[in-house]
Amino acid sequence: MDSVTSDARTSQGADARTPLGAQADNGLKIVVVGGFGVGKTTLVRSVSEIRPLNTEETMTQAGVAVDDISEVRGKSATTVAFDFGRITLDARNVLYLFGAPGQERFWFLWDRLFSGTLGAVVLVDTRRIDDSWYAIDRLEHHGTPFIVACNDFGGSAHTAAQIREALDLDPQVPLLDCDARSRESSKRVLITLVEHLKTVYASQSALISTELAL
């Protein structure tokens, strides 16, 4: 998928981005996970208000026998550690975005990235549903709340019910479509995640309060 965002900024505009205010005291860690080539780096780039940190390396012939690129033939670079970006929610709350590498050989990094994570976005290419199972399994293992966003690659349309069944999603997990190249679409994904986290953590707090009262 082309990593150029739909609202590409000029280099001058990027340099003029407003620095993080001194009063912002709540840093909320979010991880974007998913299979190889589903658009994680693109999403972080499109929505970050700072120049994102990318650890991309050019894919070479030596990696052909290691990484299956049959479904992502236009891909020429790949994340080898993580992507990092930032977006301000309000005067005191900031989201720190970490994009996880997608290849199986880098999955050992995921558990470290999940440490201290408030929630996650599982980015899905509906042409390759199977590639998303591991991400969901690891998040459920860690007890990390997440939402699922289906990136638009122009493939065959699937109903929400079909995708939920294929991923065996809990009915409470939000599912939405997105275009990772679009800043507005990517912001909508993050807003959906934040709203989901508010619901999840409010429910947990209410449960804890009830247990303490018993």
Coordinates of N, CA, C and O in Angstrom, one line a residue, residues 192-204:
T192 N -12.2 6.2 18.2 CA -13.0 5.0 18.5 C -12.3 4.1 19.6 O -12.9 3.6 20.5
L193 N -11.0 4.0 19.5 CA -10.2 3.3 20.5 C -10.3 4.0 21.9 O -10.6 3.3 22.9
V194 N -10.1 5.3 21.9 CA -10.2 6.0 23.2 C -11.6 5.9 23.8 O -11.7 5.7 25.0
E195 N -12.6 6.0 23.0 CA -14.0 5.8 23.5 C -14.2 4.4 24.1 O -14.8 4.2 25.1
H196 N -13.7 3.4 23.4 CA -13.8 2.0 23.8 C -13.0 1.8 25.1 O -13.5 1.2 26.1
L197 N -11.8 2.5 25.3 CA -11.1 2.3 26.5 C -11.8 3.0 27.7 O -11.7 2.4 28.8
K198 N -12.4 4.1 27.4 CA -13.2 4.7 28.5 C -14.3 3.8 29.0 O -14.5 3.7 30.2
T199 N -14.9 3.1 28.1 CA -16.0 2.2 28.5 C -15.4 1.0 29.3 O -15.9 0.6 30.3
V200 N -14.3 0.4 28.7 CA -13.7 -0.7 29.4 C -13.2 -0.4 30.8 O -13.5 -1.2 31.7
Y201 N -12.4 0.7 30.9 CA -11.9 1.0 32.2 C -12.9 1.5 33.2 O -12.8 1.3 34.4
A202 N -14.0 2.1 32.7 CA -15.1 2.5 33.6 C -15.8 1.3 34.1 O -16.1 1.2 35.3
S203 N -15.9 0.3 33.3 CA -16.6 -1.0 33.7 C -15.7 -1.7 34.8 O -16.2 -2.2 35.8
Q204 N -14.4 -1.7 34.5 CA -13.5 -2.3 35.4 C -13.5 -1.6 36.8 O -13.4 -2.3 37.8

